[in-house]
Amino acid sequence: MAKVKAPLMSFDARGQIAKSLVFLGWKGLKTVRQYVIPANPKTDDQQQQRG
């Protein structure tokens, strides 16, 4: 759930909305980006690195 103070993008919004948008602060700016599922490559080298 996103936490919003005042109208969106005017003061402060953080978090995600329904796995579609993510509100965050980045280098002092308020930004919105698309929710992305992180990649999880299951290669042998990746599994060995993880232990």
PDB file of C-alpha atoms in Angstrom:
ATOM      1  CA  MET A   1       0.000   0.000   0.000  1.00  0.00           C
ATOM      2  CA  ALA A   2       1.324   3.438  -0.874  1.00  0.00           C
ATOM      3  CA  LYS A   3       1.617   6.091   1.809  1.00  0.00           C
ATOM      4  CA  VAL A   4       0.557   9.478   0.470  1.00  0.00           C
ATOM      5  CA  LYS A   5       0.829  12.902   2.063  1.00  0.00           C
ATOM      6  CA  ALA A   6      -1.061  15.568   0.070  1.00  0.00           C
ATOM      7  CA  PRO A   7      -1.918  15.036  -3.634  1.00  0.00           C
ATOM      8  CA  LEU A   8       0.233  12.528  -5.532  1.00  0.00           C
ATOM      9  CA  MET A   9       3.553  13.898  -6.782  1.00  0.00           C
ATOM     10  CA  SER A  10       3.196  17.202  -4.915  1.00  0.00           C
ATOM     11  CA  PHE A  11       4.673  16.335  -1.504  1.00  0.00           C
ATOM     12  CA  ASP A  12       5.420  12.760  -0.562  1.00  0.00           C
ATOM     13  CA  ALA A  13       4.272   9.362  -1.818  1.00  0.00           C
ATOM     14  CA  ARG A  14       6.013   6.056  -1.098  1.00  0.00           C
ATOM     15  CA  GLY A  15       5.206   2.435  -1.812  1.00  0.00           C
ATOM     16  CA  GLN A  16       3.331   0.570  -4.525  1.00  0.00           C
ATOM     17  CA  ILE A  17      -0.194   0.523  -5.849  1.00  0.00           C
ATOM     18  CA  ALA A  18      -1.586  -2.885  -6.889  1.00  0.00           C
ATOM     19  CA  LYS A  19       1.713  -4.126  -8.332  1.00  0.00           C
ATOM     20  CA  SER A  20       1.421  -1.631 -11.182  1.00  0.00           C
ATOM     21  CA  LEU A  21       3.071   1.601  -9.957  1.00  0.00           C
ATOM     22  CA  VAL A  22       5.845   2.250  -7.444  1.00  0.00           C
ATOM     23  CA  PHE A  23       6.275   5.679  -5.846  1.00  0.00           C
ATOM     24  CA  LEU A  24       9.736   6.442  -4.478  1.00  0.00           C
ATOM     25  CA  GLY A  25      12.292   9.106  -3.748  1.00  0.00           C
ATOM     26  CA  TRP A  26      15.448   9.081  -5.865  1.00  0.00           C
ATOM     27  CA  LYS A  27      18.293  11.589  -5.449  1.00  0.00           C
ATOM     28  CA  GLY A  28      15.928  14.010  -3.760  1.00  0.00           C
ATOM     29  CA  LEU A  29      13.287  13.743  -6.493  1.00  0.00           C
ATOM     30  CA  LYS A  30       9.841  12.177  -6.282  1.00  0.00           C
ATOM     31  CA  THR A  31       9.467   9.558  -8.990  1.00  0.00           C
ATOM     32  CA  VAL A  32       6.983   6.950 -10.183  1.00  0.00           C
ATOM     33  CA  ARG A  33       7.990   3.825 -12.054  1.00  0.00           C
ATOM     34  CA  GLN A  34       6.365   0.655 -13.268  1.00  0.00           C
ATOM     35  CA  TYR A  35       6.413  -2.313 -10.885  1.00  0.00           C
ATOM     36  CA  VAL A  36       8.906  -4.867 -12.217  1.00  0.00           C
ATOM     37  CA  ILE A  37       9.318  -8.441 -11.007  1.00  0.00           C
ATOM     38  CA  PRO A  38      13.058  -8.953 -10.362  1.00  0.00           C
ATOM     39  CA  ALA A  39      14.843 -11.422 -12.630  1.00  0.00           C
ATOM     40  CA  ASN A  40      15.931 -14.672 -10.989  1.00  0.00           C
ATOM     41  CA  PRO A  41      18.315 -16.462 -13.347  1.00  0.00           C
ATOM     42  CA  LYS A  42      18.778 -20.066 -12.288  1.00  0.00           C
ATOM     43  CA  THR A  43      22.041 -20.769 -14.077  1.00  0.00           C
ATOM     44  CA  ASP A  44      24.616 -23.087 -12.526  1.00  0.00           C
ATOM     45  CA  ASP A  45      27.020 -20.184 -11.931  1.00  0.00           C
ATOM     46  CA  GLN A  46      24.278 -18.159 -10.205  1.00  0.00           C
ATOM     47  CA  GLN A  47      23.312 -21.050  -7.919  1.00  0.00           C
ATOM     48  CA  GLN A  48      26.961 -21.690  -7.046  1.00  0.00           C
ATOM     49  CA  GLN A  49      27.482 -18.020  -6.156  1.00  0.00           C
ATOM     50  CA  ARG A  50      24.437 -18.067  -3.867  1.00  0.00           C
ATOM     51  CA  GLY A  51      25.727 -21.137  -2.045  1.00  0.00           C
TER      52      GLY A  51
END
